[in-house]
XYZ file of C-alpha atoms in Angstrom:
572
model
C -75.731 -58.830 29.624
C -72.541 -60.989 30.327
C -69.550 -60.564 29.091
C -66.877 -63.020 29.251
C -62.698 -62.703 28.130
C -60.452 -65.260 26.705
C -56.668 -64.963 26.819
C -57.054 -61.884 29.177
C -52.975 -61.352 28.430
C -53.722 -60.929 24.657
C -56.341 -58.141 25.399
C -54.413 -56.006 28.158
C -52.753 -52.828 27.446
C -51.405 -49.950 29.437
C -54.600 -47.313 28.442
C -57.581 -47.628 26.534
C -59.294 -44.277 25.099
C -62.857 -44.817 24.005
C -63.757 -42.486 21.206
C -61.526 -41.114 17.842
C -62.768 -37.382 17.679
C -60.824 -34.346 18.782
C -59.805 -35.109 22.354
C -59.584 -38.868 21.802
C -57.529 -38.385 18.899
C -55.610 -36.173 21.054
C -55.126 -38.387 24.683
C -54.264 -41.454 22.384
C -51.435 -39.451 20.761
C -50.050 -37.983 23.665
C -49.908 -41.379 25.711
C -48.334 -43.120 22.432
C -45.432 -40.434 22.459
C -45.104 -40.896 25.830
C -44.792 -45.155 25.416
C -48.014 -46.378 26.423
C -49.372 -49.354 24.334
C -52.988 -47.785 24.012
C -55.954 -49.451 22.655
C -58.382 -46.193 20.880
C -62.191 -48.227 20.643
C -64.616 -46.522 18.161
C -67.495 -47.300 18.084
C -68.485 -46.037 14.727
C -66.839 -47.521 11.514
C -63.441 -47.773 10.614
C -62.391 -44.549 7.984
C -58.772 -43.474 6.985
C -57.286 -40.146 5.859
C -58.477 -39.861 2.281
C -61.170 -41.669 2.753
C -63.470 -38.554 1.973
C -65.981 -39.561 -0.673
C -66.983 -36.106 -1.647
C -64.224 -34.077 -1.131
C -63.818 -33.562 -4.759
C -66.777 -33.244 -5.768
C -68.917 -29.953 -7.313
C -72.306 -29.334 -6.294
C -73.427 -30.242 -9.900
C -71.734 -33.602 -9.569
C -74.375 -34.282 -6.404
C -77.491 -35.669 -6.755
C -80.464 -33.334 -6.190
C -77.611 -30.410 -6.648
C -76.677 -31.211 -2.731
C -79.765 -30.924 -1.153
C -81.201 -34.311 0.292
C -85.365 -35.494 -0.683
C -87.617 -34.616 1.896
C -88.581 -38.465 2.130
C -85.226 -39.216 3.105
C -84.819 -36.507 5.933
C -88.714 -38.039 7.223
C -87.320 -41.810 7.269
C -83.487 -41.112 8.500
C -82.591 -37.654 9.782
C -85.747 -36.321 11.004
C -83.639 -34.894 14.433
C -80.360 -34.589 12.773
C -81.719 -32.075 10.619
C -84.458 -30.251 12.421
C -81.809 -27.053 11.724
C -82.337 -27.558 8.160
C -79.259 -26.765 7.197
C -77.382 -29.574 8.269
C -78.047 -32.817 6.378
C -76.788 -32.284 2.607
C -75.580 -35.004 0.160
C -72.162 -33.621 0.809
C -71.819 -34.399 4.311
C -74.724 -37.231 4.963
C -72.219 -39.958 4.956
C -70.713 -38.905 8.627
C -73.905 -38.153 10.182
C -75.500 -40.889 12.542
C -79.356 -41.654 10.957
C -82.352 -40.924 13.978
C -83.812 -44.431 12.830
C -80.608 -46.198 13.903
C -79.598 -44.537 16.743
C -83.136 -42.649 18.242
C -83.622 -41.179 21.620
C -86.224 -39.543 23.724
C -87.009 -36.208 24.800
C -88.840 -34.458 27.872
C -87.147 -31.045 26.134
C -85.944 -30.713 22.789
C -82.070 -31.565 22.499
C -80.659 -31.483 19.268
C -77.946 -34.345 19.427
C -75.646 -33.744 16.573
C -73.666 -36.875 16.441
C -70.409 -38.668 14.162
C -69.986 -41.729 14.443
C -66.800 -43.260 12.759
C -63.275 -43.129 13.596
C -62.152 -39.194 13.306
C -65.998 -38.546 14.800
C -66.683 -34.772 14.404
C -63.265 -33.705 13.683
C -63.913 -34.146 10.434
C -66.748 -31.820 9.850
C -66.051 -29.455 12.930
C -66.038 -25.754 12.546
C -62.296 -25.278 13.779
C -62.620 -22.051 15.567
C -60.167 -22.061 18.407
C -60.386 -19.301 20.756
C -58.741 -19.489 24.294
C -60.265 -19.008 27.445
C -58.860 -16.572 29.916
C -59.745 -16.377 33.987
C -63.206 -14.155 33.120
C -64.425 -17.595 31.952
C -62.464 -19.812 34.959
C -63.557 -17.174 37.622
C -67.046 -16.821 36.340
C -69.308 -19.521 38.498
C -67.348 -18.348 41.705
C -67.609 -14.732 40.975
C -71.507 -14.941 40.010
C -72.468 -17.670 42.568
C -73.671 -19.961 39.702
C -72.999 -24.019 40.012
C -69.346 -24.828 41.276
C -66.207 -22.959 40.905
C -63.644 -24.442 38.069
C -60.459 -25.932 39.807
C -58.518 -24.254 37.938
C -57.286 -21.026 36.518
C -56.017 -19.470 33.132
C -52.023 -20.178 34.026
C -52.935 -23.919 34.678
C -53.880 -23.876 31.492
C -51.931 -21.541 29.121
C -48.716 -23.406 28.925
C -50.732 -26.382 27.440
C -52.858 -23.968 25.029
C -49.731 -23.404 23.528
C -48.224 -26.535 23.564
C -50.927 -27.831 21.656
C -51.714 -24.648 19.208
C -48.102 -25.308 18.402
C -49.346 -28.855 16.971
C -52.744 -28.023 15.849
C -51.814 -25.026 13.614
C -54.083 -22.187 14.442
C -54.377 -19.025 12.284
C -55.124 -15.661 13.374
C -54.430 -12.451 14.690
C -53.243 -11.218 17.655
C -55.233 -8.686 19.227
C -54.141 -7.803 22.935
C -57.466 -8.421 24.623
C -56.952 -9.848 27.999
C -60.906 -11.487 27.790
C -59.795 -13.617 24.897
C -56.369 -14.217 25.215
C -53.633 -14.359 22.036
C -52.219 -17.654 20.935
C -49.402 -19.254 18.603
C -50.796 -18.122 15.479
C -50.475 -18.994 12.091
C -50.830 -15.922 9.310
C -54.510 -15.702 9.343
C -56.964 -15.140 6.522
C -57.490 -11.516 6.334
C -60.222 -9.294 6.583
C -61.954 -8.277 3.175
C -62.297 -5.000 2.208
C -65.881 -4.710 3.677
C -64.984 -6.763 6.519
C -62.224 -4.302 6.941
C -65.026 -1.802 7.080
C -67.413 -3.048 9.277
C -64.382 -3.717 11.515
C -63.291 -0.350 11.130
C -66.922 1.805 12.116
C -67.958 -0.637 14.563
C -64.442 -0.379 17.104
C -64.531 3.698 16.376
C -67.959 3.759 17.792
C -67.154 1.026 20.437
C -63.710 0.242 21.051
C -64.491 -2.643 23.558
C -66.307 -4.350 20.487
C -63.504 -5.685 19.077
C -62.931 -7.852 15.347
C -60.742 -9.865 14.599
C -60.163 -12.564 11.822
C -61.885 -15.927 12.787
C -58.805 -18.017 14.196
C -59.404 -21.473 13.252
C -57.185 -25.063 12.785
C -56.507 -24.334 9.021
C -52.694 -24.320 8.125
C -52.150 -21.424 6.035
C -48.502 -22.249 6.845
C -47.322 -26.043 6.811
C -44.450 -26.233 9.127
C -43.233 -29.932 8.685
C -40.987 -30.214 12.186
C -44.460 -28.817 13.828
C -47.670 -30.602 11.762
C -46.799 -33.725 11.641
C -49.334 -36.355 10.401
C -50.598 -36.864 6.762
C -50.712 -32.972 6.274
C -50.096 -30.353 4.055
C -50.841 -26.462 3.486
C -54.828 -25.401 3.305
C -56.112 -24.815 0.154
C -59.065 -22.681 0.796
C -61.160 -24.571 -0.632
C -63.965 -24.520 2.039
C -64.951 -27.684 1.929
C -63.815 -28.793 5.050
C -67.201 -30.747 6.623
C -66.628 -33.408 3.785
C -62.835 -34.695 5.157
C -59.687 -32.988 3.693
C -58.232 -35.099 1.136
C -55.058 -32.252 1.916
C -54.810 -32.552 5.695
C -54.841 -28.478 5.175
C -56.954 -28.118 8.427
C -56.689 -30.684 11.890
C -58.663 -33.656 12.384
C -57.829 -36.721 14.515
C -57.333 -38.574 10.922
C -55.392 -36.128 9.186
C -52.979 -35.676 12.670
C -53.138 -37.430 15.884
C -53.727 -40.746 14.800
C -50.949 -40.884 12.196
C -48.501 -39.457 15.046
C -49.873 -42.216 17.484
C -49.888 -44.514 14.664
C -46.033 -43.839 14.212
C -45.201 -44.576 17.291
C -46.072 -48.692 17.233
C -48.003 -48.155 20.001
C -51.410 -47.639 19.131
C -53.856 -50.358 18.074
C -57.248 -49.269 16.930
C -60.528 -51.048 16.712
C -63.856 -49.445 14.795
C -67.335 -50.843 15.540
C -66.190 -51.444 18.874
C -69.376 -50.094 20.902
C -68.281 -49.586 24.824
C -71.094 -50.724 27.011
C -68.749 -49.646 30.761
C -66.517 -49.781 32.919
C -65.218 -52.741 34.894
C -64.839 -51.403 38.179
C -62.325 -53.559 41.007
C -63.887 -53.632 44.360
C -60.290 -54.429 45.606
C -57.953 -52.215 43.801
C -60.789 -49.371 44.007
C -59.475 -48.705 40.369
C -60.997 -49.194 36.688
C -59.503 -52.469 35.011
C -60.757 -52.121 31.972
C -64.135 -52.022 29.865
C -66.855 -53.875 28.571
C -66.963 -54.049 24.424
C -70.050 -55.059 22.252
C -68.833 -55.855 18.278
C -71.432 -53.278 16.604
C -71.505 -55.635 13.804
C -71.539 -58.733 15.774
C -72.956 -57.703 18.803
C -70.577 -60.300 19.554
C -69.255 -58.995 23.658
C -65.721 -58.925 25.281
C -63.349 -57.358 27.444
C -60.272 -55.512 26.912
C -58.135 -54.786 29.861
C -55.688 -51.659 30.810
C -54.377 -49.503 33.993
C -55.343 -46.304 32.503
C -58.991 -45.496 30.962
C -59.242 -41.928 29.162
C -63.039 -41.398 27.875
C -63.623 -38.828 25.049
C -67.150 -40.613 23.266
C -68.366 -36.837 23.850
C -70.403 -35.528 26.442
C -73.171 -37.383 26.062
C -70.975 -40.396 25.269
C -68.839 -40.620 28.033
C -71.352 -39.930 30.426
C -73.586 -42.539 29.623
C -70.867 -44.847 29.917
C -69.867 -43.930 33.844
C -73.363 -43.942 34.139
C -74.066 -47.744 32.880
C -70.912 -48.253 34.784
C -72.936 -49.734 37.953
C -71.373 -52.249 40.837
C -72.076 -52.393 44.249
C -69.939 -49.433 44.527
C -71.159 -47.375 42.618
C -75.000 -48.190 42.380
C -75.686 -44.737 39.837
C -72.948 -45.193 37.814
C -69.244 -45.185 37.903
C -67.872 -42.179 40.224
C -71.646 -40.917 40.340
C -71.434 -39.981 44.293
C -72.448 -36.331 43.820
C -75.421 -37.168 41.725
C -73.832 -34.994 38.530
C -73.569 -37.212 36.516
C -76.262 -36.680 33.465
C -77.001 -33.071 34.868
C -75.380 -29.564 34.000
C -75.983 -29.924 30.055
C -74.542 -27.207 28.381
C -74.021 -26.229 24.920
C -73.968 -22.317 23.235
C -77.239 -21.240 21.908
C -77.645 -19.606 18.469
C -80.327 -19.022 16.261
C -79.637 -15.356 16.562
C -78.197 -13.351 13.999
C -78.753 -10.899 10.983
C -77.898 -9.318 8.126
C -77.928 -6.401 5.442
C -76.760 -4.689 2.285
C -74.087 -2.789 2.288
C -73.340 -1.030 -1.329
C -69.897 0.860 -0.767
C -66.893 -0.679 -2.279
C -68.708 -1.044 -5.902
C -65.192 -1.223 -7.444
C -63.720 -4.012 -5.084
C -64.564 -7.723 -5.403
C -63.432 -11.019 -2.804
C -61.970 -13.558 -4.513
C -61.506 -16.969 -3.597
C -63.090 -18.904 -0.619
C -62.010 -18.274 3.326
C -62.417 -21.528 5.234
C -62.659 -19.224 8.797
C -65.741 -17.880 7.728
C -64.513 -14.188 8.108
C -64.834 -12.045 11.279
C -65.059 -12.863 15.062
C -66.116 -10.634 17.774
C -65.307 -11.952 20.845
C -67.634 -11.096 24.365
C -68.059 -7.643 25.350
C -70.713 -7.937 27.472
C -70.126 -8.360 31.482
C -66.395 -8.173 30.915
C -65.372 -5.332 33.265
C -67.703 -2.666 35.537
C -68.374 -0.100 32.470
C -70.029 -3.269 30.234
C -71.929 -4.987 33.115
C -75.223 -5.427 32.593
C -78.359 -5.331 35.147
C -80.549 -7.911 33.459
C -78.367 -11.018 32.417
C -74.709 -12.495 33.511
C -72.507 -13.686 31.048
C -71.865 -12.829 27.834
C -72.166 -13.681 23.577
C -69.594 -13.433 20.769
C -70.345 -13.452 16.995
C -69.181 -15.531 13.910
C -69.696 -13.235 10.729
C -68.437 -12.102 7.260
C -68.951 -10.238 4.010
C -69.599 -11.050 0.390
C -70.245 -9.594 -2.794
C -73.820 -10.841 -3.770
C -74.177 -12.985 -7.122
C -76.269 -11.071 -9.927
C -78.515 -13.801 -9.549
C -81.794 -11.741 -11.445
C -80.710 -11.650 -14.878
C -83.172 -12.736 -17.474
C -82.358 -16.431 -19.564
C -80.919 -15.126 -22.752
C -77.453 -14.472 -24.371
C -76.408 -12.388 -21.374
C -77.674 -14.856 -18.594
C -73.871 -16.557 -18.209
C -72.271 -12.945 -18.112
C -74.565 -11.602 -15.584
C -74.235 -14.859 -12.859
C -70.242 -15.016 -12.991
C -70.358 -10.565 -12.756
C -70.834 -9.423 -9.335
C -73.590 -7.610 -8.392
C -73.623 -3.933 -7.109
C -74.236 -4.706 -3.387
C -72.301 -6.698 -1.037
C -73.832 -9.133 1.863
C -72.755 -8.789 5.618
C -73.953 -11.096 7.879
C -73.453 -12.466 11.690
C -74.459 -15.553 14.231
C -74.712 -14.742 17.941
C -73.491 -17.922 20.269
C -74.545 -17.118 23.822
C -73.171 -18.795 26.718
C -75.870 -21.696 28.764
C -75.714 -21.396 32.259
C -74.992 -24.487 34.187
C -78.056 -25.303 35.354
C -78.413 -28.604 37.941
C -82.267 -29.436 36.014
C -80.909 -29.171 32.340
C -79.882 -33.237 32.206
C -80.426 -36.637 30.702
C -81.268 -39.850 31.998
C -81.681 -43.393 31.093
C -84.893 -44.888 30.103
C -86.533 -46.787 32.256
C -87.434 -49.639 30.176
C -86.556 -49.159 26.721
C -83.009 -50.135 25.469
C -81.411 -50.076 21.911
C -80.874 -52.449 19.743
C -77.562 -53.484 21.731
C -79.479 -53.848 25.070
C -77.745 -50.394 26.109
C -80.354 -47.741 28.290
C -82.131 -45.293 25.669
C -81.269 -41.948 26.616
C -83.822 -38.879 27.539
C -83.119 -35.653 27.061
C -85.064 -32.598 29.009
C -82.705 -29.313 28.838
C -83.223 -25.831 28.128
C -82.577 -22.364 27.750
C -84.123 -19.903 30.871
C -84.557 -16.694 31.964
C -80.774 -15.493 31.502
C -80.614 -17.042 28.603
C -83.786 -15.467 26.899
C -82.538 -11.712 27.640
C -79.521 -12.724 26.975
C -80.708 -12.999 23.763
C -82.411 -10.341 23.096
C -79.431 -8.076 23.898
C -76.955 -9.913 21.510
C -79.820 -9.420 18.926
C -80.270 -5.854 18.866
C -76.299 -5.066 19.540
C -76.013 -6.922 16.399
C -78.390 -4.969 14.561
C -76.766 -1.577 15.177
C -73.316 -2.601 14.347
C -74.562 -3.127 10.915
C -76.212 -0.211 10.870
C -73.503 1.718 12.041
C -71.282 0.064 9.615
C -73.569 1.626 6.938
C -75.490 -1.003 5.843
C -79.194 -0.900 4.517
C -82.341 -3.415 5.051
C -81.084 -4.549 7.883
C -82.572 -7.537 9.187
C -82.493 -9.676 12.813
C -83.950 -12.764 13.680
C -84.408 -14.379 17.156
C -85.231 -18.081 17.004
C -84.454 -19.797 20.068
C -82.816 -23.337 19.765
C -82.500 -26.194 21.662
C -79.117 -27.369 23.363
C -77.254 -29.328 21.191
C -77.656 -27.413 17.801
C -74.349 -25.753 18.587
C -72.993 -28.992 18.551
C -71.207 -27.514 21.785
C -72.037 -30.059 24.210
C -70.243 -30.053 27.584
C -71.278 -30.398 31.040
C -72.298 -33.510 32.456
C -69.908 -34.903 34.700
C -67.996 -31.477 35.548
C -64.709 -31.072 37.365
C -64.767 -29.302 40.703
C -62.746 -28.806 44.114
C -64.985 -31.393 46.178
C -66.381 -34.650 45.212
C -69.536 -34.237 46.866
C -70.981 -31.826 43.743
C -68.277 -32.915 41.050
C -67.371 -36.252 39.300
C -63.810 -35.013 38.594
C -60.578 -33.271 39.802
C -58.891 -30.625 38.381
C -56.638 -33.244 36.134
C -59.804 -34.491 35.024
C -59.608 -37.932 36.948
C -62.724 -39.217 38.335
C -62.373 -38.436 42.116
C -63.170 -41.655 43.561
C -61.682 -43.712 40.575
C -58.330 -41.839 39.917
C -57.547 -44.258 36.759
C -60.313 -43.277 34.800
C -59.592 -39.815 33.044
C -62.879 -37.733 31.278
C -60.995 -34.851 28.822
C -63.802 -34.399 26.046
C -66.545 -31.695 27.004
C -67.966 -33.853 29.458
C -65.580 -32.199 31.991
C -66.840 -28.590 31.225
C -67.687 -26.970 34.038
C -69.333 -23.853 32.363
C -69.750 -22.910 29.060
C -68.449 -19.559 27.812
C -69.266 -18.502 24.503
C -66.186 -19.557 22.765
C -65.974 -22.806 20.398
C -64.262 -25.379 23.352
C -62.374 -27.916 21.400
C -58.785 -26.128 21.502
C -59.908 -26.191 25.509
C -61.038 -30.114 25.377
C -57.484 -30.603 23.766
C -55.333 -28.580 26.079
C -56.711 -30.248 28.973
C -56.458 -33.481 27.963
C -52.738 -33.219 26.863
C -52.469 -31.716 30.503
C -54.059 -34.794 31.551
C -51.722 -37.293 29.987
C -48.401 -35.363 31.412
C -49.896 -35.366 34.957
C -51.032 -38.729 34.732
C -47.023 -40.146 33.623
C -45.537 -38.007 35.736
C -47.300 -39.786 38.708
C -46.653 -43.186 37.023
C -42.875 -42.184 36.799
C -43.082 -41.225 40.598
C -44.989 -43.959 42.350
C -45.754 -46.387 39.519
C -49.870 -46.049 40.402
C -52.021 -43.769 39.369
């Protein structure tokens, strides 16, 4: 494939970030503040804040009441929504379709993508949940892959700085595992909630609750939000695009900031094929572009490249990134590149009835979902366990059940809208995915798609640790609820695939040598130290908390090391 550039002046600019989501949004801001004219390339297609065609809608004003036909899962989302759950007519509209954008597997991988400018920050969960040094410590400490390069106070002045920005509500809790944050009020516990929280820590204190903290602004604080944003409304509708701004997405925040600024110029359906690599100036010089609608191909030029097209994205990129150089792919001389998939494994959870608190009823909606109980496993000597390393958390909540059994008749619209005598409590499990060297993808060897771009093969999966693991988080689960007094109790087990956490991280880690990492601990490729990576690619293990406040905080860290230097020596 050749791509040639006319009026190289006209298409030069001091960075270029290649994806929109969460950490893209983020690195483009950041070097707009700091006065960098900064080209963001999406390949997806263009979408601005408001642009959320469902956001107002009820479930009776969908077709099929929300659910989407079974022939149109089989022709176009036969991967995307093998967890069943996630393809609805609410939502379909930001998920990529399997018959446009297919890929092979040796394992099963459940590739969850977004393709459009915002990418997944528009539908993202928004739990943000720090890490603290029993996550940075853990690989050296349990012998496991490579040890991170850095450690929790490298980090927590730039948690802050950007939960400051993001809005995060929650509680503060103490626990030196899962460190406290800049917090907005949170969402309270229910009255059941309150319960469960209540029996569970007087039988266990180490198993904490907490309030789910997530990127929802239950306070708008203008001289700190800034954007096209406003307070959340709790309307819990979040996956279709907040027509509010009430929770943080790269269209609702960053992008307006960098937008501000007059230095940012974006361009959607901008697919980046890789890196142009200068045999000379052993730097990046810019990247390769095909026109997704077009497939029309250019260059753009810059001194600074930040990739954040997700794991999986930005990966394949260094990896089609090849020159004489580099032979496996741009900054590939450790051989990582591809490997170390990780992602938090779920299909774990359970419920059951609880039927106290008969004269109490929840009103409204809670866009955090309710509680969060962080790790307790392996956290200290007296929680260490023989069998498995690492650890799990939990995403739960409670609800009063819908008196859905009522006979059609004159009393049928009284009975739905009354509450029934029972309330539902309910919890996920996320485990943490060891780094493991086999757990990878690759390029095809012959097939390519549509824009002449490697097909990628997945073959990752969960092991050993990771199976009792399982089993542990599982049956912990099931006595909280039973010591929280709830009744039919019920656990389920199902093992997924990486990917359905839509957690992906891992495949071109940071380290302290270059001979088993692709980048340094300011996320720079070590051999090509104008190329940043800040989306999860960098990950260099898991832990079982939801990583995007991390992928942010590094990649703001990122973007103040990387002027700094420029201020210094004018090179990066």
């Amino acid at each position: 494939m050749k791509f040639n550039s006319q009026g190289k002046e006209e298409v030069t600019y001091d960075a270029i970030v290649v994806g929109s989501g969460i950490s893209g949004g983020y690195a483009a801001m950041e070097l707009c503040k700091k006065g960098y004219k900064t080209l963001m390339l999406e390949r997806g297609r263009m979408v601005r804040h408001g642009e959320y065609p469902t956001a107002n809608l009820d479930t009776w004003d969908l077709e099929f009441q929300g659910k989407v036909p079974r022939e149109e899962i089989a022709a176009h989302y036969y991967k995307q929504n093998r967890l069943h759950w996630w393809v609805n007519q609410d939502n379909k509209h930001w998920i990529v379709k399997d018959d446009e954008r297919d890929y092979d597997e040796d394992q099963r991988f459940d590739w969850i993508r977004g393709e459009h400018v915002g990418g997944r920050s528009i539908m993202w969960g928004r739990h943000c949940y720090r890490w603290s040094d029993l996550d940075f410590e853990a690989n050296m400490k349990d012998g496991v892959a490579v040890d991170w390069p850095v450690r929790y106070k490298d980090i927590e002045p730039w948690y802050t700085y950007v939960e400051k920005f993001v809005g995060v509500q929650g509680k503060k809790e103490g626990l030196a595992h899962l460190p406290d944050g800049e917090f907005l009020p949170p969402f309270d516990l229910n009255c059941v909630e309150d319960h469960v929280k209540q029996s569970v820590e007087a039988k266990w204190p180490v198993r904490r609750i907490t309030p789910g903290r997530t990127a929802n602004l239950t306070k708008y604080i203008p001289e700190l939000h800034h954007g096209t944003r406003g307070q959340c409304q709790a309307r819990d509708r979040c996956w279709r695009g907040c027509p509010f701004g009430g929770y943080f997405s790269s269209l609702s925040s960053t992008i307006p900031v960098a937008n501000d600024t007059g230095n940012l110029t974006l361009m959607a359906n901008s697919i980046v094929h890789s890196v142009i690599y200068d045999d000379k100036t052993q730097r990046a010089i810019g990247v390769n572009v095909i026109d997704s609608e077009t497939k029309e191909t250019r260059e753009y030029y810059a001194r600074i490249i930040f990739l954040n097209a997700s794991t999986i994205g930005s990966t394949a990129i260094l990896m089609n990134s090849k020159s004489a150089r580099f032979p496996d792919g741009l900054g590939n001389d450790s051989g990582e590149l591809g490997h170390n998939i990780m992602d938090h494994h779920y299909g774990m959870g359970g419920s059951g009835i609880y039927t106290g608190h008969k004269d109490k009823y929840s009103k409204g909606r809670k866009p955090n979902g309710g509680f969060y109980i962080p790790r307790f496993r392996n956290i200290n000597e007296e929680t260490k366990r023989d069998d498995y390393i690492r650890g799990f958390g939990y995403q739960g909540g409670a609800r009063r059940n819908r008196n859905l059994n009522a006979p059609l008749g004159p009393g049928f619209k009284q009975a739905i809208t009354s509450p029934s005598d029972e309330w539902w409590v309910g919890a996920t499990c996320f485990g943490e995915l060891l780094p493991y060297h086999d757990n990878k993808f690759y390029f095809h060897a012959t097939d390519t798609d549509q824009y002449g771009i490697p097909k990628l093969v997945f073959d990752a999966g969960l092991k050993e640790n990771e199976r009792k693991l399982r089993l542990d988080g599982v049956e912990c689960l099931e006595e909280m609820l039973l010591a929280a007094g709830c009744e039919n109790v019920s656990v389920h087990n199902e093992p997924t695939a990486p990917g359905a956490a839509i957690h992906e991280m891992g495949t071109a880690r940071m380290g302290r040598d270059p001979k088993t990492s692709v980048l340094n601990k300011w996320n720079q490729v070590h051999a090509v130290p104008n190329v940043f990576v800040t989306d999860g690619s960098f990950m260099t293990s898991a832990g079982t908390q939801n990583p995007s406040i991390t992928y942010m905080a590094f990649t703001a860290r990122a973007v103040d090391y990387l002027a700094k230097e420029m201020k210094r020596d004018g090179v990066i």
